[in-house]
CSV table of C-alpha atoms in Angstrom, one decimal:
chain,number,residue,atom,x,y,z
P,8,UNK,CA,0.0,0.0,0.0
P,9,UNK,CA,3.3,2.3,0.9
P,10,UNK,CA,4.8,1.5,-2.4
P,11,UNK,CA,1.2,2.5,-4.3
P,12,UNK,CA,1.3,5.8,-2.4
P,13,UNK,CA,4.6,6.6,-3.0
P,14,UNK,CA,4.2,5.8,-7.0
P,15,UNK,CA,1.4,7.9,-7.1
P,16,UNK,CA,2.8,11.1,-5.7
P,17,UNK,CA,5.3,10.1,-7.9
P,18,UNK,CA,3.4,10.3,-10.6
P,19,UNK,CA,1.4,13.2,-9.5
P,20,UNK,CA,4.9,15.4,-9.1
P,21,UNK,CA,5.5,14.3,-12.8
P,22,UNK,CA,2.4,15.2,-14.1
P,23,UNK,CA,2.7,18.5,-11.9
P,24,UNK,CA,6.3,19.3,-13.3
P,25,UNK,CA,5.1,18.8,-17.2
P,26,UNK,CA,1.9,21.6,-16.9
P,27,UNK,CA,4.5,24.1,-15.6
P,28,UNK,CA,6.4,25.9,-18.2
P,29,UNK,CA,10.2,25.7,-18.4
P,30,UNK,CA,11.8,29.1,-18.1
P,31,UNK,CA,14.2,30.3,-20.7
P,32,UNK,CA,16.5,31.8,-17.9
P,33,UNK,CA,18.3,28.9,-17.2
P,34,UNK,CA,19.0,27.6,-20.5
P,35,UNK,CA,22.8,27.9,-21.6
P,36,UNK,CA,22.9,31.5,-23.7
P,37,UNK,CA,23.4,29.4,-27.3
P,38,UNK,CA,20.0,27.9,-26.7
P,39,UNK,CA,18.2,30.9,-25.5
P,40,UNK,CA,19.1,33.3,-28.3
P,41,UNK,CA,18.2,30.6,-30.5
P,42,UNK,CA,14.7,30.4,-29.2
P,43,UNK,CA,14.0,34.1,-29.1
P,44,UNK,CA,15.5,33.8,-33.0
P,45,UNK,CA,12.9,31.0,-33.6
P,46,UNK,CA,10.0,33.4,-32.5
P,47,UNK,CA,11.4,35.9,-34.6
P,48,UNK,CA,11.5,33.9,-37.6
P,49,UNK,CA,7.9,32.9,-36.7
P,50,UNK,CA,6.8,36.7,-36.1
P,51,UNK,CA,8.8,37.8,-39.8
P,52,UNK,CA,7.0,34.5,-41.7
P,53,UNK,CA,3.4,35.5,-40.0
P,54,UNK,CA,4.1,39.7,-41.5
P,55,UNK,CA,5.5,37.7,-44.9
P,56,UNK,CA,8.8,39.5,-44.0
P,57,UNK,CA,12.3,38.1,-44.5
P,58,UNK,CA,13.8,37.8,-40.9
P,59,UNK,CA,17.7,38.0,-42.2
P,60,UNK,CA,18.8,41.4,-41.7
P,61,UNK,CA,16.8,41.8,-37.8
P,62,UNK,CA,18.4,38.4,-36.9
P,63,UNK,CA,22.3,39.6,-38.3
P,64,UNK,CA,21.8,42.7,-35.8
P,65,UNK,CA,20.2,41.1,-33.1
P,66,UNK,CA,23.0,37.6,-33.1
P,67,UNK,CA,25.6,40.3,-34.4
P,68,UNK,CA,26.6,38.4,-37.3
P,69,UNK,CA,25.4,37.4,-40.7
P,70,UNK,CA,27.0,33.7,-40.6
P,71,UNK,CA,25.0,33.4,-37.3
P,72,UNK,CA,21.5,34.3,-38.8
P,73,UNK,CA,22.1,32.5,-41.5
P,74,UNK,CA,22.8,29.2,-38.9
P,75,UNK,CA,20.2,30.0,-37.4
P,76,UNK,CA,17.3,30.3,-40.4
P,77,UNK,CA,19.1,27.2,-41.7
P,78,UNK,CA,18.3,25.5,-38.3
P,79,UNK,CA,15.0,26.5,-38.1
P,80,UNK,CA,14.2,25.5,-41.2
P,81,UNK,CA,15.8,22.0,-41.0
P,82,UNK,CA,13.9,21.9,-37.6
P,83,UNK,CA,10.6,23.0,-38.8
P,84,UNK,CA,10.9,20.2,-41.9
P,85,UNK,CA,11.8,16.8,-39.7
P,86,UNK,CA,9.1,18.4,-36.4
P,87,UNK,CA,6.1,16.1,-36.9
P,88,UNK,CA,3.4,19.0,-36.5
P,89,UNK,CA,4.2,23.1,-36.3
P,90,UNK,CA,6.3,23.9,-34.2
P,91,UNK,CA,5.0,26.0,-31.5
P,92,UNK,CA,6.3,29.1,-30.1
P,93,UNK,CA,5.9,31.5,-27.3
P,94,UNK,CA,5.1,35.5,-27.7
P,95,UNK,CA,8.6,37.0,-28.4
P,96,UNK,CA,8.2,39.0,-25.0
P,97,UNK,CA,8.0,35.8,-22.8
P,98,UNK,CA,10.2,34.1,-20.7
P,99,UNK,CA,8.8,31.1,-20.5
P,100,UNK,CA,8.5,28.7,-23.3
P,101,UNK,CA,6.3,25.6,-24.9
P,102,UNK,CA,6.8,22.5,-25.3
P,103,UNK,CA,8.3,22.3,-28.5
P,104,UNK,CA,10.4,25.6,-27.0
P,105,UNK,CA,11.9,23.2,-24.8
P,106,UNK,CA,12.5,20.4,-26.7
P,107,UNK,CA,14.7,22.3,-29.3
P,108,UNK,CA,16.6,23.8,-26.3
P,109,UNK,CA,17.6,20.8,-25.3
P,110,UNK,CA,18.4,19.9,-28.3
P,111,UNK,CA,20.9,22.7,-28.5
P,112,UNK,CA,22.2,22.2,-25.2
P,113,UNK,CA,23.3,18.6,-26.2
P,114,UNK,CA,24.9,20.3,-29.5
P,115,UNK,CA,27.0,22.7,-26.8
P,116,UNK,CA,27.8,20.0,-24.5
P,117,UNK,CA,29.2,17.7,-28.1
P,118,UNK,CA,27.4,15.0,-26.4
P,119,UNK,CA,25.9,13.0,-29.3
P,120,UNK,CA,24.4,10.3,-27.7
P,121,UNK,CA,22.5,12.8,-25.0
P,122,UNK,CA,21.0,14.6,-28.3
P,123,UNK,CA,19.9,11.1,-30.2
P,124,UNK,CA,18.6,10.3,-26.4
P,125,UNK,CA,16.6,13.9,-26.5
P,126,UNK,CA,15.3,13.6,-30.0
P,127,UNK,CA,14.0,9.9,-29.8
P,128,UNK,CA,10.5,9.6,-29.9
P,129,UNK,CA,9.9,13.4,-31.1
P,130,UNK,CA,11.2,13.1,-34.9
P,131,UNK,CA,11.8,10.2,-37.1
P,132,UNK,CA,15.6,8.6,-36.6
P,133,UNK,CA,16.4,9.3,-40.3
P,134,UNK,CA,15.7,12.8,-39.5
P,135,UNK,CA,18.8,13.2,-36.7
P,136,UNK,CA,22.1,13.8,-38.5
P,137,UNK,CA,20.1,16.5,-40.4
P,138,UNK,CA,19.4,18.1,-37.2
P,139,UNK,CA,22.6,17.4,-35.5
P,140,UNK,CA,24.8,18.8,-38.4
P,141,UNK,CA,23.1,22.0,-38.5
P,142,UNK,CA,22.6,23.0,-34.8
P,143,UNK,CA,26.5,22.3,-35.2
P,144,UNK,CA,26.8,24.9,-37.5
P,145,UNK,CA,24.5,27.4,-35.8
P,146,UNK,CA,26.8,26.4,-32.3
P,147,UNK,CA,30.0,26.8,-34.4
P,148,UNK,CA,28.9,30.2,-35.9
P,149,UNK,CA,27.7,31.6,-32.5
P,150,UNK,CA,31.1,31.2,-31.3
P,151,UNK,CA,32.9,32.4,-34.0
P,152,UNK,CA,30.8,35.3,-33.2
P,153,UNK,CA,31.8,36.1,-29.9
């Protein structure tokens, strides 16, 4: 009966930690400016606007805007649905938000296996290297950046 209990609040902590929305202030910087780009892109395509020129002054760098379209166009082909973004002006982020983030933090962290771990279930396995390769590029761009 313990053991039953204990599973349960278990399980209700879980289900209690999923509702609440992850919060873009402790994500590693790569992976935040990369979600505030992806609402920017999404803001730019809902106007019909090309988002290049805002991105290369917000990131500070044409290679890095470019990395970063690229990516969210490579992520936006392989993501089984829309992808679904936050309002630009808030800090905390869905789902999908979240996912990618990880995503990227596994990218920084060159930890391969963590990223195929993080992507499993969410987009078809053919789909991965695609992915990988150009969060790579957007991570190798951003630091060339700095």
């Amino acid at each position: 009966m313990t053991q039953s209990r204990s599973t349960f609040a278990a399980a209700k902590a879980t289900i209690a930690r999923l509702a609440e929305p992850p919060c873009m202030a402790h994500l590693n910087p790569i992976a935040a400016r990369f979600i505030y780009s992806l609402r920017l892109i999404a803001l730019h395509q809902r106007v019909r606007r090309d988002p290049v020129a805002e991105l290369a002054v917000r990131l500070s760098s044409v290679d890095a805007a470019a990395k970063t379209l690229a990516l969210s166009y490579t992520i936006s082909a392989a993501w089984p649905e829309n992808l679904h973004v936050s309002p630009f002006c808030c800090g905390l982020m869905s789902h999908d938000e979240a996912s990618i983030a990880a995503l990227i933090e596994t990218v920084v962290a060159r930890d391969r296996q963590r990223f195929d771990q993080t992507i499993a279930g969410l987009v078809r396995p053919d789909r991965f290297e695609r992915i990988w390769d150009a969060a790579q590029d957007l991570v190798m761009a951003e630091l060339r950046a700095r």
